[in-house]
Structure formats: structure tokens, C-alpha cells
Short mmCIF file of C-alpha atoms in Angstrom, two decimals:
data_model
loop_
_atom_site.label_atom_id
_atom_site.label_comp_id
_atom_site.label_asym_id
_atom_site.label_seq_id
_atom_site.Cartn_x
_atom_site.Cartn_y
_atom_site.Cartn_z
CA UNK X 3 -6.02 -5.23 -18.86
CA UNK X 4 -3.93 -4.86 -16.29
CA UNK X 5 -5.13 -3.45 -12.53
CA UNK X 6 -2.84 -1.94 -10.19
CA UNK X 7 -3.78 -2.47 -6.18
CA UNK X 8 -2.18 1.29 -4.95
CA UNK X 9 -3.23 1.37 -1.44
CA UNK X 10 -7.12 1.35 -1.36
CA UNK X 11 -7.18 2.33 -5.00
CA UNK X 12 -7.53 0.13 -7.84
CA UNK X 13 -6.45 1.36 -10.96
CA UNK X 14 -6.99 0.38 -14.43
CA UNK X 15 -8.28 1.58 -17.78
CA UNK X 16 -11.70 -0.27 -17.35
CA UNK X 17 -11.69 0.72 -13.45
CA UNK X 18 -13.54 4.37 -12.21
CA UNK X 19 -11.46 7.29 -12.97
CA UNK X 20 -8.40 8.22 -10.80
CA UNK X 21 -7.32 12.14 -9.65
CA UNK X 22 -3.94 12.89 -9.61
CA UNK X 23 -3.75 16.18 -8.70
CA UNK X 24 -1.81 18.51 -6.36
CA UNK X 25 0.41 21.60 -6.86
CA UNK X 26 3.56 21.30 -9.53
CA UNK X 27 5.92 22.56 -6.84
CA UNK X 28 5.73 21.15 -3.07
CA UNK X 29 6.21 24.69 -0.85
CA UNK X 30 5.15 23.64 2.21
CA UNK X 31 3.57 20.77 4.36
CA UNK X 32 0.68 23.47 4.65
CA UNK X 33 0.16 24.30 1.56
CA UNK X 34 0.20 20.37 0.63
CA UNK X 35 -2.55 20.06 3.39
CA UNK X 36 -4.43 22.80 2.37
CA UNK X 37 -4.50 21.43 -1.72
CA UNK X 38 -4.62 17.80 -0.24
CA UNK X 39 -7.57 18.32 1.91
CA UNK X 40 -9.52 20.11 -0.58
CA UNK X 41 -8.93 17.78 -3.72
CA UNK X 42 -10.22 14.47 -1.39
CA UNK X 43 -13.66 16.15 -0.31
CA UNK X 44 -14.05 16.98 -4.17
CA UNK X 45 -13.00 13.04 -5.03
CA UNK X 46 -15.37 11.75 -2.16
CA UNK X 47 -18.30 13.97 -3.38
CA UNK X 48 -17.98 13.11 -7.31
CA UNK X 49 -16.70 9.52 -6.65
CA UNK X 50 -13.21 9.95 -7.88
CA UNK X 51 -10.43 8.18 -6.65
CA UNK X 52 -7.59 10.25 -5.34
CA UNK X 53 -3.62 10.35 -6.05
CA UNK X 54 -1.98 13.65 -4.40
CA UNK X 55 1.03 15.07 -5.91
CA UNK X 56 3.62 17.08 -5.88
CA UNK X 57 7.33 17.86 -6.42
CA UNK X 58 9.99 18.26 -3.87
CA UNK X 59 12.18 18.82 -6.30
CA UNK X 60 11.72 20.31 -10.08
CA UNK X 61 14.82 19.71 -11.74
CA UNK X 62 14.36 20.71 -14.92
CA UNK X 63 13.78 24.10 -14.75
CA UNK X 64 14.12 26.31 -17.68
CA UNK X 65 17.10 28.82 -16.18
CA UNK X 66 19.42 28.17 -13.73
CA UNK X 67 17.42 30.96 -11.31
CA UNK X 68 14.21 28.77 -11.50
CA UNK X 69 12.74 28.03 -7.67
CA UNK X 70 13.55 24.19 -7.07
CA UNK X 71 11.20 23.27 -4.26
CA UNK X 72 11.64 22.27 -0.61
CA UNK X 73 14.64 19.94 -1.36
CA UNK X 74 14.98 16.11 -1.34
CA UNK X 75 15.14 15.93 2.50
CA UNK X 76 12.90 18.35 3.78
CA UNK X 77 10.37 17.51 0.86
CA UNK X 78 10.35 13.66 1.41
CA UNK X 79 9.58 14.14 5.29
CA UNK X 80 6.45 16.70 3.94
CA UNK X 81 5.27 14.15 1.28
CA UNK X 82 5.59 11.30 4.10
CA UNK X 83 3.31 13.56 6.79
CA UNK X 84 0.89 14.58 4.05
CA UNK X 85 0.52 10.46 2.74
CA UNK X 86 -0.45 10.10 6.33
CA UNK X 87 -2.23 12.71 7.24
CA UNK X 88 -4.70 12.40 3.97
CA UNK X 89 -4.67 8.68 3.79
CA UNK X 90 -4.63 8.81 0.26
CA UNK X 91 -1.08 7.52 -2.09
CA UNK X 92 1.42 10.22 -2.73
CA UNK X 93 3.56 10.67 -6.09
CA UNK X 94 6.39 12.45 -6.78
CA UNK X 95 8.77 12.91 -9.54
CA UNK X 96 12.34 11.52 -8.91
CA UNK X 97 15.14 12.46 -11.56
CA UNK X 98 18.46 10.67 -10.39
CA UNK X 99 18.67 6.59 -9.66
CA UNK X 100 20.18 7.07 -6.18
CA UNK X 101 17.00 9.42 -5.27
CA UNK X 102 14.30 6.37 -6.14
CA UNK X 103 15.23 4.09 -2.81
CA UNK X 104 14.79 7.15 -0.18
CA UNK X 105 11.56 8.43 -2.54
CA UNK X 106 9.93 5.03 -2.18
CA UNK X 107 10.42 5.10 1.33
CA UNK X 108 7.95 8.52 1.69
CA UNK X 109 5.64 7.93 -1.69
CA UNK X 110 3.95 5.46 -3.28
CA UNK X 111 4.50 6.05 -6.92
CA UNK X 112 7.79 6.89 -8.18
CA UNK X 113 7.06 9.70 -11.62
CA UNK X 114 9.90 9.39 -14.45
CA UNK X 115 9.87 13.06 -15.93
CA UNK X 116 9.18 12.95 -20.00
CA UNK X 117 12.76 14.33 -20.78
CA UNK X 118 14.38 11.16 -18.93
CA UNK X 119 11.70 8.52 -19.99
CA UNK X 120 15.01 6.49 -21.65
CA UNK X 121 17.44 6.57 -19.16
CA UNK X 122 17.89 3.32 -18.34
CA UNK X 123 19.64 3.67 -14.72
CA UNK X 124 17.21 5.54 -13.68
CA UNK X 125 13.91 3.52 -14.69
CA UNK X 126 15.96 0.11 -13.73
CA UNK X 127 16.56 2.08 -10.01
CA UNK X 128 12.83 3.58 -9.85
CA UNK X 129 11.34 -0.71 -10.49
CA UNK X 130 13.61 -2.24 -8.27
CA UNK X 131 11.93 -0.22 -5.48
CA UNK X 132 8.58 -1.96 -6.07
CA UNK X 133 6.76 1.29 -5.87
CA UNK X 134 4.47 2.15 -8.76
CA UNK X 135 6.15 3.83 -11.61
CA UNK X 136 4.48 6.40 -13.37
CA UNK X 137 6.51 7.00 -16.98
CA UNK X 138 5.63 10.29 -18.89
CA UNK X 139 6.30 9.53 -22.23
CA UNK X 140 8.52 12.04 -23.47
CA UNK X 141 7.92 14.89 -25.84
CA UNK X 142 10.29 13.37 -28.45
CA UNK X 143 8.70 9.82 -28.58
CA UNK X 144 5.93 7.56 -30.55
CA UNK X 145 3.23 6.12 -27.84
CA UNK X 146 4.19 2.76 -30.08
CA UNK X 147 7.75 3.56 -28.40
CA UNK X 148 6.35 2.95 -24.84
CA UNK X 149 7.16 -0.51 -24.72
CA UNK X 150 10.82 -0.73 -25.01
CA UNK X 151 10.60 2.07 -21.42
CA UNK X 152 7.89 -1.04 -20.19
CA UNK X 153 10.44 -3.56 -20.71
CA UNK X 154 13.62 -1.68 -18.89
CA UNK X 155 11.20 -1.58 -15.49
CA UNK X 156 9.88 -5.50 -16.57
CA UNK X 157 13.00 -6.37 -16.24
CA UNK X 158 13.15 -5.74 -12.35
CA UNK X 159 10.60 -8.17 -11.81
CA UNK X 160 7.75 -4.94 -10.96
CA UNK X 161 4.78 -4.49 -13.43
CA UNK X 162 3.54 -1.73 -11.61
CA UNK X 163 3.21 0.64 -13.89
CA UNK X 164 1.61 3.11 -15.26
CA UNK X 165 1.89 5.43 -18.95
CA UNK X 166 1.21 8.96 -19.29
CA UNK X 167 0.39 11.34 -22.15
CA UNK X 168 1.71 14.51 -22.00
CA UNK X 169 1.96 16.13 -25.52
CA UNK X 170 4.42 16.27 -27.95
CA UNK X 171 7.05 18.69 -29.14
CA UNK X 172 5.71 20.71 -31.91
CA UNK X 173 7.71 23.46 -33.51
CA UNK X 174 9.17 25.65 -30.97
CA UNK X 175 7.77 26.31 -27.00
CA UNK X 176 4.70 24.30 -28.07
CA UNK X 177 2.88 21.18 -27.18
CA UNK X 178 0.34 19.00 -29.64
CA UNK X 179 -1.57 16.29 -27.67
CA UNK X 180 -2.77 13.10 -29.85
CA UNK X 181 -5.59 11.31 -28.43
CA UNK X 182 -4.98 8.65 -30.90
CA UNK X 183 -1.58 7.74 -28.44
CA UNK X 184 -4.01 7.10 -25.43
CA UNK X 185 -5.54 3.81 -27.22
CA UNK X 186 -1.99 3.09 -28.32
CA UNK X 187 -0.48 3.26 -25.10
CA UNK X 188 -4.07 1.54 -23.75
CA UNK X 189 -2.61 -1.97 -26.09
CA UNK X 190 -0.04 -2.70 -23.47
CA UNK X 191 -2.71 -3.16 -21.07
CA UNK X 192 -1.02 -1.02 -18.15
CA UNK X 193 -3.13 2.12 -17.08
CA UNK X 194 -2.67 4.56 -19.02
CA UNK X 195 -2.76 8.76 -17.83
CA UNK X 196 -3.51 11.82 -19.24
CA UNK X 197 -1.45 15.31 -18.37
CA UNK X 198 -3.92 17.47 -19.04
CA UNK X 199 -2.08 20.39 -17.48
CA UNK X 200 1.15 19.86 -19.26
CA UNK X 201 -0.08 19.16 -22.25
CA UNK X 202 -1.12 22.99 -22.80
CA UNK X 203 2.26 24.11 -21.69
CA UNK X 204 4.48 26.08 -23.61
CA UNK X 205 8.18 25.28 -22.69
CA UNK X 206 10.33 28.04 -22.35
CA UNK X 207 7.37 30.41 -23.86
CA UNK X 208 8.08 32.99 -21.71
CA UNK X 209 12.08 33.29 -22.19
CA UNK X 210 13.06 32.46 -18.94
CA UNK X 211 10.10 30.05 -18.01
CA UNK X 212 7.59 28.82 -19.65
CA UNK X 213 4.12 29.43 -20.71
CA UNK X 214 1.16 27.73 -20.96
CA UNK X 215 -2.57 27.71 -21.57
CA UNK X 216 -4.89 26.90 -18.56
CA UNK X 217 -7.86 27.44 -20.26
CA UNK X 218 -7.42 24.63 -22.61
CA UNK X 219 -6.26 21.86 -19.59
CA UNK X 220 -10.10 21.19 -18.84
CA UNK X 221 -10.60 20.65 -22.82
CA UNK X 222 -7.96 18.19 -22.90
CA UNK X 223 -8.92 16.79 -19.35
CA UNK X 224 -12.45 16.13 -20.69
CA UNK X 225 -11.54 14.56 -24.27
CA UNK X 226 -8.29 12.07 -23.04
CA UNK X 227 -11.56 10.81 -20.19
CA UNK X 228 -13.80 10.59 -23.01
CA UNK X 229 -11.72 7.71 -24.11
CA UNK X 230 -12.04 5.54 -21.18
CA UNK X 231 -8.45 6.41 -19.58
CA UNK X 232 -7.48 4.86 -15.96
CA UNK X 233 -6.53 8.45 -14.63
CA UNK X 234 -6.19 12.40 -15.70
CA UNK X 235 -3.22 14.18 -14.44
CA UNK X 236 -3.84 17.99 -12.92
CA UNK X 237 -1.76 20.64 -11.35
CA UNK X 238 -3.87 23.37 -9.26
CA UNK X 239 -2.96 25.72 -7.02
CA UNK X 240 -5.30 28.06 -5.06
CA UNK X 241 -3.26 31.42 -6.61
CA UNK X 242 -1.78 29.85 -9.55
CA UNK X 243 -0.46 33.18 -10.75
CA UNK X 244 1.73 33.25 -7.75
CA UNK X 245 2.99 29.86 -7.87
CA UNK X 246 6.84 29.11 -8.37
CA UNK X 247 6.41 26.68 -11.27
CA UNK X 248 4.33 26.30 -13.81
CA UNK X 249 1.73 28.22 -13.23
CA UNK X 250 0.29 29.82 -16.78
CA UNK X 251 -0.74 25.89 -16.91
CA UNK X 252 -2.53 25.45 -13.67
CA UNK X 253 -6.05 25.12 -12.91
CA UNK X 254 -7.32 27.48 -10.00
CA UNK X 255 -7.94 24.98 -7.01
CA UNK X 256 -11.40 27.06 -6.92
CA UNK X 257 -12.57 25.35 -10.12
CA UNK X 258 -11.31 21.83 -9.33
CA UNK X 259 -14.58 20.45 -7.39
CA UNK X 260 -16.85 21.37 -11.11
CA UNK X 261 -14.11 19.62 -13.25
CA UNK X 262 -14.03 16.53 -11.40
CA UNK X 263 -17.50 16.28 -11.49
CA UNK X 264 -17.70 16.65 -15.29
CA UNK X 265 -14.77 14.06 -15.65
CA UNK X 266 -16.55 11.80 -13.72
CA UNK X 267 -19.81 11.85 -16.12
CA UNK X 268 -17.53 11.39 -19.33
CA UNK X 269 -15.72 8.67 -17.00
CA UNK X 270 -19.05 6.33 -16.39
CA UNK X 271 -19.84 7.07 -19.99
CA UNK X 272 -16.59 6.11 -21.37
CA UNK X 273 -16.26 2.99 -19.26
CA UNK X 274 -19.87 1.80 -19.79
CA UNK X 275 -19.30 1.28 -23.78
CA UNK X 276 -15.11 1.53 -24.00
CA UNK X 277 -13.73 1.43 -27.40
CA UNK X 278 -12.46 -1.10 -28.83
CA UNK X 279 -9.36 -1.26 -31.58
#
């Protein structure tokens, strides 16, 4: 079982849970700060460890007049004040090879969006950083598929990484989450994440954007933790009706300090008798 050393955090599938949480779309070093600041008190009064993230860029928007985000430059600088402002590791997504150097520089784990989980280039450019890569397995693949994205960053020289559920494609502008791929992805020994804000998306559900399903993210939060998992994946957002991106999937920043408290329980349950396959 392998643990990573991320700053202060260690992180593992048999270490205490991990947060990371933070807005889908970066607007602002404010609003950052305000969502940044609120997620670590809830970590440091449930005993959760605590990733912040966010996106400086979202790329793969479903129409060409979806908002994008603060931009690479702007959005780098932001992510750099907020990692030092919090004191807590920053990730953000990066979607071309030439973006992973300057990224690295301002974050400390580099996220490989599902839909490009095979490009080579770009997984060979995010491990030669040495930053922490976080690989979303995509929608179209087998969690027993995992291993050939493992060996592309392996091949670098960095083991840093980490594996994260976040549904599959089932039928048309709908996810299906299967646990059973958490245990799977748990055999190569790297820590292993669950979305559970993604998975109850529904891509492109609402023509021009997509849907989702908040309601169901704490279900899914609460049964991938259940299983003993190194860290659950959230987007929040203090108006998430009136965020840019993503928000039908979003859980209300209001309800975040409950959740993590829950998640925590399941956590020391989970990790005091883990299963075994």
C-alpha cells in the first residue's frame, strides 16, 4: 500500500480520510479564500485532512459559450496565493502537456481530466514534473484498465499518484458509479479517490450544459468511504445555483461541515476492519 508524503498530509488507502474539496470553477482569489477558509476549520474540527481545489481553467465545456475560468495566468498566480495563504496543498486540473511545468510551479497535484486519462503526452508531461498526479479514470474505461495510465506516469521515474472514480458513461447524459472499481483500483496499491460530485452528473443534461443530481453526491460520498478509500472528491460552492460550472452537482458549502463529519465516522470504521479481496 502505497503512501504519498503531500506536504503535511499523508495519504493512503489505510491512512485517515483526505478532503478534496473546493469550487469546480476558480472565480476569484476571494472566493477561493472564502471556500478555502471555510473547508479547513470543517477538516480541523472533524479530523479530516485537507486538499483545496479548483480550476483555472475548465476546458471541456459542453458549448463553445461555456464560462472558462480566470485563465492559465491569472488563475495560477490565485491558486499560488491561496496554497499560501491556507497552508494546505492545492490541485488543479491541467489539460495540455506544455500547461503541467508552469501548473507545478503554483500546485501541488497536477488532475488529468477523465476524457484525457490516455493521452500519453500529456500524462508523460504531468510525471515528469514530480508533482502528484491525480488520474480520473475516464467514463469510457474498466478500473482493471488503470494500470496501463499507471505505467505511462511510471515511466517518468514519479509514483506519485493517485486514482479516481468518477462514474461511468451509461446510456445518454448519465453517470453509473461501481463501487466494485474502488477495490479494483485499491490492487495497485496507489490511493485511490472517489468523485462523489461528478459521479451524479449528467453531461450535457441540460442541452447546453449539463445536469446533475446534488442530492445523491453525499450518498455516493458516504458509500465509496464506507470502503476504506484514501480520499472523497467534492465540489461546493456557497450559491451553487449561481455558479459558472457545474453547479446542479454541487454541494451547498453550508452543508459541508455535517458531511465531513459523517465521512469521517464511516472513515475510522472503514479503516479499523478494511476489506480484504
Amino acid at each position: 500500500m502505497k503512501t504519498l508524503q503531500i506536504g503535511e498530509l499523508r495519504v493512503g488507502n489505510d491512512q485517515p480520510l483526505t478532503l478534496i474539496a473546493g469550487p469546480c470553477q476558480l472565480e476569484s482569489f476571494e472566493q477561493g479564500l472564502e471556500i478555502g477558509a471555510a473547508l479547513k476549520e470543517a477538516c480541523d474540527r472533524s479530523g479530516a485532512q485537507f486538499i483545496f481545489k479548483a480550476s483555472y481553467d475548465k476546458a471541456n465545456r459542453t458549448s463553445a459559450g461555456g464560462v472558462r475560468g480566470m485563465g492559465m495566468a491569472a488563475g495560477l498566480d490565485a491558486l499560488g496565493r491561496l496554497r499560501e495563504t491556507l497552508g494546505v496543498p492545492v490541485l488543479t486540473d491541467v489539460h495540455a502537456a506544455e500547461h503541467c511545468a508552469p501548473a507545478a510551479e503554483a500546485v501541488d497535484i497536477l488532475q488529468i481530466p477523465a476524457f484525457l486519462c490516455r493521452q500519453t503526452d500529456l500524462l508523460i508531461a504531468a510525471g515528469e514534473t514530480g508533482a502528484v498526479v491525480n488520474v480520473k479514470k475516464g467514463q469510457f474505461l474498466a478500473p482493471w484498465d488503470m494500470p496501463h495510465v499507471i505505467g505511462k506516469i511510471e515511466s517518468t521515474g514519479n509514483t506519485r499518484i493517485m486514482l479516481t472514480e468518477r462514474g461511468a458513461s451509461f446510456g445518454y447524459n448519465t453517470l453509473v458509479a461501481d463501487m466494485r472499481s474502488l477495490p479494483t483500483m485499491m490492487k495497485t496499491g496507489y490511493p485511490v479517490v472517489m468523485d462523489a460530485t461528478h459521479s451524479v452528473q449528467q453531461p450535457g443534461g441540460l442541452g447546453g450544459a449539463s445536469g446533475g443530481q446534488r442530492e445523491f453526491a453525499p450518498v455516493m460520498a458516504r458509500a465509496a468511504v464506507s470502503l476504506g478509500i484514501a480520499a472523497v472528491f467534492i465540489e461546493t460552492h456557497p450559491a451553487p445555483d449561481t455558479a459558472p460550472s457545474d453547479g446542479p452537482n454541487m454541494i451547498p458549502l453550508a452543508q459541508m461541515q455535517d458531511l465531513i463529519g459523517d465521512l469521517m465516522a464511516f472513515d475510522a470504521l472503514a479503516k479499523t476492519n478494511p476489506i480484504r479481496l
